[in-house]
Amino acid sequence: FSFGGIGATPDDYTRQAAADALEVPIVRHQAAVAEIEAQFGEGAYPKRVIMADFPQGAGLIPNPVNRVAGFSAGLENKKQSNQKHNHYFVPGFPAMAHPMMEWVLDTHYSHLFHQTEYLEQSIIIEDGIESQLIDLMNKTLADYPDIKVFSLPKLKPNRQVELGAKGAPYLVKKAMQDIKAGVSKIGFAWIDGA
């Protein structure tokens, strides 16, 4: 993913840099023009339409916020047809970039989602001291080597530690029972977290 630099101002170099890297020219993408015209009407010209100039062969990334598309480009543009577009260019504004990234991931990479079952659980230990939890964390890792254990200390507004595990659901549930018992044995009070 690349964020920003795809606008119409003179400091927006990303489209040209991508075209240069792919050794293709910049061309006006007609579907991107149609989106810009639909959003801005006559106000699309003469400047906003510049945002429809992409590296030749680029695909569109829809922008649900203002209909000014991002683009995808990659090895396919270099005549390696067995490769998909593998670089994705979106605006630098998080409000626009976020839904556009979701679209890319959902559209092109959903086959990678949820390949294994996964669970993350944690507890919040008020007035917790992370250094006093290290032995418990090491024991949990030794007992459950196929999960990850984490601790996230926080000092403000009150001192606390989030302590948890992530991995296969059945292992995480068992590990969290041991973690809760271990924290109580140390003498800390806790509440369920995430």
mmCIF file with all atom_site columns, C-alpha atoms in Angstrom:
data_model
loop_
_atom_site.group_PDB
_atom_site.id
_atom_site.type_symbol
_atom_site.label_atom_id
_atom_site.label_alt_id
_atom_site.label_comp_id
_atom_site.label_asym_id
_atom_site.label_entity_id
_atom_site.label_seq_id
_atom_site.pdbx_PDB_ins_code
_atom_site.Cartn_x
_atom_site.Cartn_y
_atom_site.Cartn_z
_atom_site.occupancy
_atom_site.B_iso_or_equiv
_atom_site.pdbx_formal_charge
_atom_site.auth_seq_id
_atom_site.auth_comp_id
_atom_site.auth_asym_id
_atom_site.auth_atom_id
_atom_site.pdbx_PDB_model_num
ATOM 1   C CA . PHE A 1 1   ? 0.000   0.000   0.000   1.00 0.00 ? 1   PHE A CA 1
ATOM 2   C CA . SER A 1 2   ? 1.106   3.539   -0.755  1.00 0.00 ? 2   SER A CA 1
ATOM 3   C CA . PHE A 1 3   ? -0.626  6.458   0.930   1.00 0.00 ? 3   PHE A CA 1
ATOM 4   C CA . GLY A 1 4   ? -0.886  9.957   -0.498  1.00 0.00 ? 4   GLY A CA 1
ATOM 5   C CA . GLY A 1 5   ? 0.600   11.793  -3.414  1.00 0.00 ? 5   GLY A CA 1
ATOM 6   C CA . ILE A 1 6   ? -2.162  10.898  -5.874  1.00 0.00 ? 6   ILE A CA 1
ATOM 7   C CA . GLY A 1 7   ? -3.948  14.257  -5.952  1.00 0.00 ? 7   GLY A CA 1
ATOM 8   C CA . ALA A 1 8   ? -3.844  16.960  -8.616  1.00 0.00 ? 8   ALA A CA 1
ATOM 9   C CA . THR A 1 9   ? -1.387  19.392  -7.023  1.00 0.00 ? 9   THR A CA 1
ATOM 10  C CA . PRO A 1 10  ? 2.200   19.828  -8.260  1.00 0.00 ? 10  PRO A CA 1
ATOM 11  C CA . ASP A 1 11  ? 3.603   18.025  -5.205  1.00 0.00 ? 11  ASP A CA 1
ATOM 12  C CA . ASP A 1 12  ? 1.698   14.795  -5.969  1.00 0.00 ? 12  ASP A CA 1
ATOM 13  C CA . TYR A 1 13  ? 4.410   12.612  -7.509  1.00 0.00 ? 13  TYR A CA 1
ATOM 14  C CA . THR A 1 14  ? 3.201   9.118   -6.652  1.00 0.00 ? 14  THR A CA 1
ATOM 15  C CA . ARG A 1 15  ? 1.354   8.362   -9.902  1.00 0.00 ? 15  ARG A CA 1
ATOM 16  C CA . GLN A 1 16  ? 4.366   9.335   -11.997 1.00 0.00 ? 16  GLN A CA 1
ATOM 17  C CA . ALA A 1 17  ? 6.773   7.466   -9.716  1.00 0.00 ? 17  ALA A CA 1
ATOM 18  C CA . ALA A 1 18  ? 4.688   4.299   -10.066 1.00 0.00 ? 18  ALA A CA 1
ATOM 19  C CA . ALA A 1 19  ? 4.586   4.681   -13.854 1.00 0.00 ? 19  ALA A CA 1
ATOM 20  C CA . ASP A 1 20  ? 8.343   5.223   -13.958 1.00 0.00 ? 20  ASP A CA 1
ATOM 21  C CA . ALA A 1 21  ? 8.952   2.141   -11.808 1.00 0.00 ? 21  ALA A CA 1
ATOM 22  C CA . LEU A 1 22  ? 6.760   0.048   -14.104 1.00 0.00 ? 22  LEU A CA 1
ATOM 23  C CA . GLU A 1 23  ? 8.248   1.603   -17.237 1.00 0.00 ? 23  GLU A CA 1
ATOM 24  C CA . VAL A 1 24  ? 4.809   2.543   -18.592 1.00 0.00 ? 24  VAL A CA 1
ATOM 25  C CA . PRO A 1 25  ? 3.310   5.915   -19.528 1.00 0.00 ? 25  PRO A CA 1
ATOM 26  C CA . ILE A 1 26  ? 0.693   7.839   -17.580 1.00 0.00 ? 26  ILE A CA 1
ATOM 27  C CA . VAL A 1 27  ? -2.685  7.649   -19.323 1.00 0.00 ? 27  VAL A CA 1
ATOM 28  C CA . ARG A 1 28  ? -6.123  8.997   -18.522 1.00 0.00 ? 28  ARG A CA 1
ATOM 29  C CA . HIS A 1 29  ? -8.298  6.182   -17.134 1.00 0.00 ? 29  HIS A CA 1
ATOM 30  C CA . GLN A 1 30  ? -11.795 6.603   -18.580 1.00 0.00 ? 30  GLN A CA 1
ATOM 31  C CA . ALA A 1 31  ? -13.623 4.836   -15.742 1.00 0.00 ? 31  ALA A CA 1
ATOM 32  C CA . ALA A 1 32  ? -11.859 7.119   -13.240 1.00 0.00 ? 32  ALA A CA 1
ATOM 33  C CA . VAL A 1 33  ? -12.868 10.136  -15.352 1.00 0.00 ? 33  VAL A CA 1
ATOM 34  C CA . ALA A 1 34  ? -16.495 8.956   -15.261 1.00 0.00 ? 34  ALA A CA 1
ATOM 35  C CA . GLU A 1 35  ? -16.401 8.746   -11.448 1.00 0.00 ? 35  GLU A CA 1
ATOM 36  C CA . ILE A 1 36  ? -14.903 12.232  -11.117 1.00 0.00 ? 36  ILE A CA 1
ATOM 37  C CA . GLU A 1 37  ? -17.444 13.683  -13.565 1.00 0.00 ? 37  GLU A CA 1
ATOM 38  C CA . ALA A 1 38  ? -20.293 11.977  -11.702 1.00 0.00 ? 38  ALA A CA 1
ATOM 39  C CA . GLN A 1 39  ? -19.129 13.536  -8.439  1.00 0.00 ? 39  GLN A CA 1
ATOM 40  C CA . PHE A 1 40  ? -18.135 17.024  -9.591  1.00 0.00 ? 40  PHE A CA 1
ATOM 41  C CA . GLY A 1 41  ? -19.918 17.605  -12.908 1.00 0.00 ? 41  GLY A CA 1
ATOM 42  C CA . GLU A 1 42  ? -18.381 20.525  -14.778 1.00 0.00 ? 42  GLU A CA 1
ATOM 43  C CA . GLY A 1 43  ? -16.194 21.161  -11.717 1.00 0.00 ? 43  GLY A CA 1
ATOM 44  C CA . ALA A 1 44  ? -14.187 18.097  -12.766 1.00 0.00 ? 44  ALA A CA 1
ATOM 45  C CA . TYR A 1 45  ? -12.423 20.248  -15.372 1.00 0.00 ? 45  TYR A CA 1
ATOM 46  C CA . PRO A 1 46  ? -9.733  21.290  -15.839 1.00 0.00 ? 46  PRO A CA 1
ATOM 47  C CA . LYS A 1 47  ? -7.921  20.220  -12.643 1.00 0.00 ? 47  LYS A CA 1
ATOM 48  C CA . ARG A 1 48  ? -9.766  17.445  -10.771 1.00 0.00 ? 48  ARG A CA 1
ATOM 49  C CA . VAL A 1 49  ? -9.723  15.210  -13.834 1.00 0.00 ? 49  VAL A CA 1
ATOM 50  C CA . ILE A 1 50  ? -5.929  15.062  -13.497 1.00 0.00 ? 50  ILE A CA 1
ATOM 51  C CA . MET A 1 51  ? -6.587  12.606  -10.661 1.00 0.00 ? 51  MET A CA 1
ATOM 52  C CA . ALA A 1 52  ? -7.736  10.102  -13.338 1.00 0.00 ? 52  ALA A CA 1
ATOM 53  C CA . ASP A 1 53  ? -4.232  9.955   -14.852 1.00 0.00 ? 53  ASP A CA 1
ATOM 54  C CA . PHE A 1 54  ? -2.732  6.601   -13.844 1.00 0.00 ? 54  PHE A CA 1
ATOM 55  C CA . PRO A 1 55  ? 0.052   4.302   -15.010 1.00 0.00 ? 55  PRO A CA 1
ATOM 56  C CA . GLN A 1 56  ? -1.063  2.505   -18.158 1.00 0.00 ? 56  GLN A CA 1
ATOM 57  C CA . GLY A 1 57  ? -2.934  -0.695  -17.293 1.00 0.00 ? 57  GLY A CA 1
ATOM 58  C CA . ALA A 1 58  ? -3.818  0.398   -13.751 1.00 0.00 ? 58  ALA A CA 1
ATOM 59  C CA . GLY A 1 59  ? -6.908  -0.945  -12.031 1.00 0.00 ? 59  GLY A CA 1
ATOM 60  C CA . LEU A 1 60  ? -9.282  1.233   -10.012 1.00 0.00 ? 60  LEU A CA 1
ATOM 61  C CA . ILE A 1 61  ? -9.757  1.255   -6.261  1.00 0.00 ? 61  ILE A CA 1
ATOM 62  C CA . PRO A 1 62  ? -13.198 2.748   -5.562  1.00 0.00 ? 62  PRO A CA 1
ATOM 63  C CA . ASN A 1 63  ? -13.389 5.700   -3.182  1.00 0.00 ? 63  ASN A CA 1
ATOM 64  C CA . PRO A 1 64  ? -16.743 5.720   -1.351  1.00 0.00 ? 64  PRO A CA 1
ATOM 65  C CA . VAL A 1 65  ? -16.036 9.128   0.196   1.00 0.00 ? 65  VAL A CA 1
ATOM 66  C CA . ASN A 1 66  ? -15.704 11.367  -2.874  1.00 0.00 ? 66  ASN A CA 1
ATOM 67  C CA . ARG A 1 67  ? -15.533 8.977   -5.872  1.00 0.00 ? 67  ARG A CA 1
ATOM 68  C CA . VAL A 1 68  ? -11.959 9.991   -6.771  1.00 0.00 ? 68  VAL A CA 1
ATOM 69  C CA . ALA A 1 69  ? -10.473 6.534   -7.262  1.00 0.00 ? 69  ALA A CA 1
ATOM 70  C CA . GLY A 1 70  ? -7.144  5.213   -6.164  1.00 0.00 ? 70  GLY A CA 1
ATOM 71  C CA . PHE A 1 71  ? -5.342  2.734   -8.373  1.00 0.00 ? 71  PHE A CA 1
ATOM 72  C CA . SER A 1 72  ? -3.590  -0.597  -8.413  1.00 0.00 ? 72  SER A CA 1
ATOM 73  C CA . ALA A 1 73  ? -0.585  -1.439  -10.511 1.00 0.00 ? 73  ALA A CA 1
ATOM 74  C CA . GLY A 1 74  ? 2.080   -4.058  -10.568 1.00 0.00 ? 74  GLY A CA 1
ATOM 75  C CA . LEU A 1 75  ? 3.904   -6.736  -12.431 1.00 0.00 ? 75  LEU A CA 1
ATOM 76  C CA . GLU A 1 76  ? 0.940   -7.390  -14.707 1.00 0.00 ? 76  GLU A CA 1
ATOM 77  C CA . ASN A 1 77  ? 1.747   -4.067  -16.333 1.00 0.00 ? 77  ASN A CA 1
ATOM 78  C CA . LYS A 1 78  ? 5.169   -5.431  -17.257 1.00 0.00 ? 78  LYS A CA 1
ATOM 79  C CA . LYS A 1 79  ? 3.548   -8.206  -19.317 1.00 0.00 ? 79  LYS A CA 1
ATOM 80  C CA . GLN A 1 80  ? 3.903   -10.902 -16.680 1.00 0.00 ? 80  GLN A CA 1
ATOM 81  C CA . SER A 1 81  ? 0.274   -11.902 -17.000 1.00 0.00 ? 81  SER A CA 1
ATOM 82  C CA . ASN A 1 82  ? 0.487   -14.553 -14.303 1.00 0.00 ? 82  ASN A CA 1
ATOM 83  C CA . GLN A 1 83  ? 0.846   -11.764 -11.721 1.00 0.00 ? 83  GLN A CA 1
ATOM 84  C CA . LYS A 1 84  ? -1.955  -9.603  -10.354 1.00 0.00 ? 84  LYS A CA 1
ATOM 85  C CA . HIS A 1 85  ? -1.700  -5.938  -9.566  1.00 0.00 ? 85  HIS A CA 1
ATOM 86  C CA . ASN A 1 86  ? 0.235   -6.009  -6.341  1.00 0.00 ? 86  ASN A CA 1
ATOM 87  C CA . HIS A 1 87  ? 0.733   -2.366  -5.426  1.00 0.00 ? 87  HIS A CA 1
ATOM 88  C CA . TYR A 1 88  ? -2.172  -0.282  -4.192  1.00 0.00 ? 88  TYR A CA 1
ATOM 89  C CA . PHE A 1 89  ? -2.250  3.511   -4.150  1.00 0.00 ? 89  PHE A CA 1
ATOM 90  C CA . VAL A 1 90  ? -4.783  5.368   -2.011  1.00 0.00 ? 90  VAL A CA 1
ATOM 91  C CA . PRO A 1 91  ? -5.155  8.916   -0.657  1.00 0.00 ? 91  PRO A CA 1
ATOM 92  C CA . GLY A 1 92  ? -3.238  9.953   2.423   1.00 0.00 ? 92  GLY A CA 1
ATOM 93  C CA . PHE A 1 93  ? -6.427  10.908  4.273   1.00 0.00 ? 93  PHE A CA 1
ATOM 94  C CA . PRO A 1 94  ? -7.282  8.101   6.725   1.00 0.00 ? 94  PRO A CA 1
ATOM 95  C CA . ALA A 1 95  ? -11.042 8.602   6.265   1.00 0.00 ? 95  ALA A CA 1
ATOM 96  C CA . MET A 1 96  ? -10.626 7.772   2.569   1.00 0.00 ? 96  MET A CA 1
ATOM 97  C CA . ALA A 1 97  ? -7.734  5.323   2.806   1.00 0.00 ? 97  ALA A CA 1
ATOM 98  C CA . HIS A 1 98  ? -9.414  3.041   5.352   1.00 0.00 ? 98  HIS A CA 1
ATOM 99  C CA . PRO A 1 99  ? -12.471 1.988   3.296   1.00 0.00 ? 99  PRO A CA 1
ATOM 100 C CA . MET A 1 100 ? -10.353 1.774   0.159   1.00 0.00 ? 100 MET A CA 1
ATOM 101 C CA . MET A 1 101 ? -7.866  -0.560  1.870   1.00 0.00 ? 101 MET A CA 1
ATOM 102 C CA . GLU A 1 102 ? -10.758 -2.669  3.134   1.00 0.00 ? 102 GLU A CA 1
ATOM 103 C CA . TRP A 1 103 ? -12.061 -2.928  -0.426  1.00 0.00 ? 103 TRP A CA 1
ATOM 104 C CA . VAL A 1 104 ? -8.647  -4.094  -1.685  1.00 0.00 ? 104 VAL A CA 1
ATOM 105 C CA . LEU A 1 105 ? -8.290  -6.677  1.065   1.00 0.00 ? 105 LEU A CA 1
ATOM 106 C CA . ASP A 1 106 ? -11.870 -7.948  0.713   1.00 0.00 ? 106 ASP A CA 1
ATOM 107 C CA . THR A 1 107 ? -11.706 -8.025  -3.093  1.00 0.00 ? 107 THR A CA 1
ATOM 108 C CA . HIS A 1 108 ? -8.229  -9.410  -3.697  1.00 0.00 ? 108 HIS A CA 1
ATOM 109 C CA . TYR A 1 109 ? -7.130  -11.149 -0.518  1.00 0.00 ? 109 TYR A CA 1
ATOM 110 C CA . SER A 1 110 ? -10.233 -12.636 1.129   1.00 0.00 ? 110 SER A CA 1
ATOM 111 C CA . HIS A 1 111 ? -8.827  -16.111 0.409   1.00 0.00 ? 111 HIS A CA 1
ATOM 112 C CA . LEU A 1 112 ? -6.178  -15.367 3.035   1.00 0.00 ? 112 LEU A CA 1
ATOM 113 C CA . PHE A 1 113 ? -8.675  -14.504 5.779   1.00 0.00 ? 113 PHE A CA 1
ATOM 114 C CA . HIS A 1 114 ? -9.432  -16.922 8.589   1.00 0.00 ? 114 HIS A CA 1
ATOM 115 C CA . GLN A 1 115 ? -7.238  -19.740 7.365   1.00 0.00 ? 115 GLN A CA 1
ATOM 116 C CA . THR A 1 116 ? -6.988  -20.946 10.930  1.00 0.00 ? 116 THR A CA 1
ATOM 117 C CA . GLU A 1 117 ? -9.255  -20.380 13.869  1.00 0.00 ? 117 GLU A CA 1
ATOM 118 C CA . TYR A 1 118 ? -7.961  -17.604 16.075  1.00 0.00 ? 118 TYR A CA 1
ATOM 119 C CA . LEU A 1 119 ? -8.915  -16.135 19.421  1.00 0.00 ? 119 LEU A CA 1
ATOM 120 C CA . GLU A 1 120 ? -7.467  -13.316 21.481  1.00 0.00 ? 120 GLU A CA 1
ATOM 121 C CA . GLN A 1 121 ? -8.488  -12.850 25.113  1.00 0.00 ? 121 GLN A CA 1
ATOM 122 C CA . SER A 1 122 ? -7.119  -10.733 27.910  1.00 0.00 ? 122 SER A CA 1
ATOM 123 C CA . ILE A 1 123 ? -7.670  -9.538  31.426  1.00 0.00 ? 123 ILE A CA 1
ATOM 124 C CA . ILE A 1 124 ? -7.053  -6.120  32.938  1.00 0.00 ? 124 ILE A CA 1
ATOM 125 C CA . ILE A 1 125 ? -5.036  -6.122  36.140  1.00 0.00 ? 125 ILE A CA 1
ATOM 126 C CA . GLU A 1 126 ? -5.611  -2.896  38.071  1.00 0.00 ? 126 GLU A CA 1
ATOM 127 C CA . ASP A 1 127 ? -2.492  -1.743  39.904  1.00 0.00 ? 127 ASP A CA 1
ATOM 128 C CA . GLY A 1 128 ? -0.645  -4.551  38.120  1.00 0.00 ? 128 GLY A CA 1
ATOM 129 C CA . ILE A 1 129 ? 3.125   -4.598  37.970  1.00 0.00 ? 129 ILE A CA 1
ATOM 130 C CA . GLU A 1 130 ? 4.391   -6.179  34.774  1.00 0.00 ? 130 GLU A CA 1
ATOM 131 C CA . SER A 1 131 ? 7.658   -7.423  36.283  1.00 0.00 ? 131 SER A CA 1
ATOM 132 C CA . GLN A 1 132 ? 5.685   -9.514  38.796  1.00 0.00 ? 132 GLN A CA 1
ATOM 133 C CA . LEU A 1 133 ? 3.920   -11.284 35.904  1.00 0.00 ? 133 LEU A CA 1
ATOM 134 C CA . ILE A 1 134 ? 7.022   -12.456 34.020  1.00 0.00 ? 134 ILE A CA 1
ATOM 135 C CA . ASP A 1 135 ? 7.263   -15.875 35.716  1.00 0.00 ? 135 ASP A CA 1
ATOM 136 C CA . LEU A 1 136 ? 3.567   -16.525 35.067  1.00 0.00 ? 136 LEU A CA 1
ATOM 137 C CA . MET A 1 137 ? 3.985   -15.504 31.432  1.00 0.00 ? 137 MET A CA 1
ATOM 138 C CA . ASN A 1 138 ? 7.005   -17.798 31.007  1.00 0.00 ? 138 ASN A CA 1
ATOM 139 C CA . LYS A 1 139 ? 5.133   -20.708 32.606  1.00 0.00 ? 139 LYS A CA 1
ATOM 140 C CA . THR A 1 140 ? 2.154   -20.088 30.314  1.00 0.00 ? 140 THR A CA 1
ATOM 141 C CA . LEU A 1 141 ? 4.427   -20.098 27.257  1.00 0.00 ? 141 LEU A CA 1
ATOM 142 C CA . ALA A 1 142 ? 6.078   -23.321 28.431  1.00 0.00 ? 142 ALA A CA 1
ATOM 143 C CA . ASP A 1 143 ? 2.695   -24.970 29.043  1.00 0.00 ? 143 ASP A CA 1
ATOM 144 C CA . TYR A 1 144 ? 1.177   -23.677 25.776  1.00 0.00 ? 144 TYR A CA 1
ATOM 145 C CA . PRO A 1 145 ? 4.007   -23.260 23.249  1.00 0.00 ? 145 PRO A CA 1
ATOM 146 C CA . ASP A 1 146 ? 1.603   -22.847 20.314  1.00 0.00 ? 146 ASP A CA 1
ATOM 147 C CA . ILE A 1 147 ? 0.063   -19.591 21.555  1.00 0.00 ? 147 ILE A CA 1
ATOM 148 C CA . LYS A 1 148 ? 1.358   -16.064 22.027  1.00 0.00 ? 148 LYS A CA 1
ATOM 149 C CA . VAL A 1 149 ? 1.215   -14.361 25.410  1.00 0.00 ? 149 VAL A CA 1
ATOM 150 C CA . PHE A 1 150 ? 1.259   -10.589 25.693  1.00 0.00 ? 150 PHE A CA 1
ATOM 151 C CA . SER A 1 151 ? 1.309   -7.865  28.324  1.00 0.00 ? 151 SER A CA 1
ATOM 152 C CA . LEU A 1 152 ? 0.555   -4.214  27.766  1.00 0.00 ? 152 LEU A CA 1
ATOM 153 C CA . PRO A 1 153 ? 1.305   -1.929  30.712  1.00 0.00 ? 153 PRO A CA 1
ATOM 154 C CA . LYS A 1 154 ? -0.470  1.396   31.083  1.00 0.00 ? 154 LYS A CA 1
ATOM 155 C CA . LEU A 1 155 ? 0.385   4.134   33.560  1.00 0.00 ? 155 LEU A CA 1
ATOM 156 C CA . LYS A 1 156 ? -2.295  6.773   33.004  1.00 0.00 ? 156 LYS A CA 1
ATOM 157 C CA . PRO A 1 157 ? -4.856  7.531   34.211  1.00 0.00 ? 157 PRO A CA 1
ATOM 158 C CA . ASN A 1 158 ? -4.247  4.529   36.507  1.00 0.00 ? 158 ASN A CA 1
ATOM 159 C CA . ARG A 1 159 ? -1.545  1.894   36.550  1.00 0.00 ? 159 ARG A CA 1
ATOM 160 C CA . GLN A 1 160 ? -2.754  -1.351  34.994  1.00 0.00 ? 160 GLN A CA 1
ATOM 161 C CA . VAL A 1 161 ? -1.561  -4.241  32.861  1.00 0.00 ? 161 VAL A CA 1
ATOM 162 C CA . GLU A 1 162 ? -3.511  -5.954  30.125  1.00 0.00 ? 162 GLU A CA 1
ATOM 163 C CA . LEU A 1 163 ? -2.387  -9.586  30.112  1.00 0.00 ? 163 LEU A CA 1
ATOM 164 C CA . GLY A 1 164 ? -3.597  -12.036 27.513  1.00 0.00 ? 164 GLY A CA 1
ATOM 165 C CA . ALA A 1 165 ? -3.110  -14.821 25.041  1.00 0.00 ? 165 ALA A CA 1
ATOM 166 C CA . LYS A 1 166 ? -3.826  -15.337 21.357  1.00 0.00 ? 166 LYS A CA 1
ATOM 167 C CA . GLY A 1 167 ? -3.883  -18.349 19.101  1.00 0.00 ? 167 GLY A CA 1
ATOM 168 C CA . ALA A 1 168 ? -6.037  -21.449 18.631  1.00 0.00 ? 168 ALA A CA 1
ATOM 169 C CA . PRO A 1 169 ? -9.304  -20.921 20.556  1.00 0.00 ? 169 PRO A CA 1
ATOM 170 C CA . TYR A 1 170 ? -9.205  -24.104 22.646  1.00 0.00 ? 170 TYR A CA 1
ATOM 171 C CA . LEU A 1 171 ? -5.616  -23.405 23.764  1.00 0.00 ? 171 LEU A CA 1
ATOM 172 C CA . VAL A 1 172 ? -6.285  -19.739 24.507  1.00 0.00 ? 172 VAL A CA 1
ATOM 173 C CA . LYS A 1 173 ? -9.299  -20.608 26.671  1.00 0.00 ? 173 LYS A CA 1
ATOM 174 C CA . LYS A 1 174 ? -7.258  -23.110 28.682  1.00 0.00 ? 174 LYS A CA 1
ATOM 175 C CA . ALA A 1 175 ? -4.288  -20.743 28.966  1.00 0.00 ? 175 ALA A CA 1
ATOM 176 C CA . MET A 1 176 ? -6.512  -17.889 30.123  1.00 0.00 ? 176 MET A CA 1
ATOM 177 C CA . GLN A 1 177 ? -7.917  -20.058 32.918  1.00 0.00 ? 177 GLN A CA 1
ATOM 178 C CA . ASP A 1 178 ? -4.351  -20.669 34.083  1.00 0.00 ? 178 ASP A CA 1
ATOM 179 C CA . ILE A 1 179 ? -3.438  -16.990 33.700  1.00 0.00 ? 179 ILE A CA 1
ATOM 180 C CA . LYS A 1 180 ? -6.442  -15.872 35.752  1.00 0.00 ? 180 LYS A CA 1
ATOM 181 C CA . ALA A 1 181 ? -5.637  -18.388 38.485  1.00 0.00 ? 181 ALA A CA 1
ATOM 182 C CA . GLY A 1 182 ? -1.976  -17.361 38.435  1.00 0.00 ? 182 GLY A CA 1
ATOM 183 C CA . VAL A 1 183 ? -2.760  -13.642 38.666  1.00 0.00 ? 183 VAL A CA 1
ATOM 184 C CA . SER A 1 184 ? -5.114  -14.270 41.584  1.00 0.00 ? 184 SER A CA 1
ATOM 185 C CA . LYS A 1 185 ? -2.428  -16.377 43.300  1.00 0.00 ? 185 LYS A CA 1
ATOM 186 C CA . ILE A 1 186 ? 0.056   -13.496 42.937  1.00 0.00 ? 186 ILE A CA 1
ATOM 187 C CA . GLY A 1 187 ? -2.517  -11.318 44.709  1.00 0.00 ? 187 GLY A CA 1
ATOM 188 C CA . PHE A 1 188 ? -3.723  -9.028  41.931  1.00 0.00 ? 188 PHE A CA 1
ATOM 189 C CA . ALA A 1 189 ? -7.375  -8.327  41.236  1.00 0.00 ? 189 ALA A CA 1
ATOM 190 C CA . TRP A 1 190 ? -8.413  -8.571  37.589  1.00 0.00 ? 190 TRP A CA 1
ATOM 191 C CA . ILE A 1 191 ? -11.393 -8.096  35.284  1.00 0.00 ? 191 ILE A CA 1
ATOM 192 C CA . ASP A 1 192 ? -12.050 -9.580  31.860  1.00 0.00 ? 192 ASP A CA 1
ATOM 193 C CA . GLY A 1 193 ? -10.619 -7.524  29.018  1.00 0.00 ? 193 GLY A CA 1
ATOM 194 C CA . ALA A 1 194 ? -10.924 -8.083  25.286  1.00 0.00 ? 194 ALA A CA 1
#
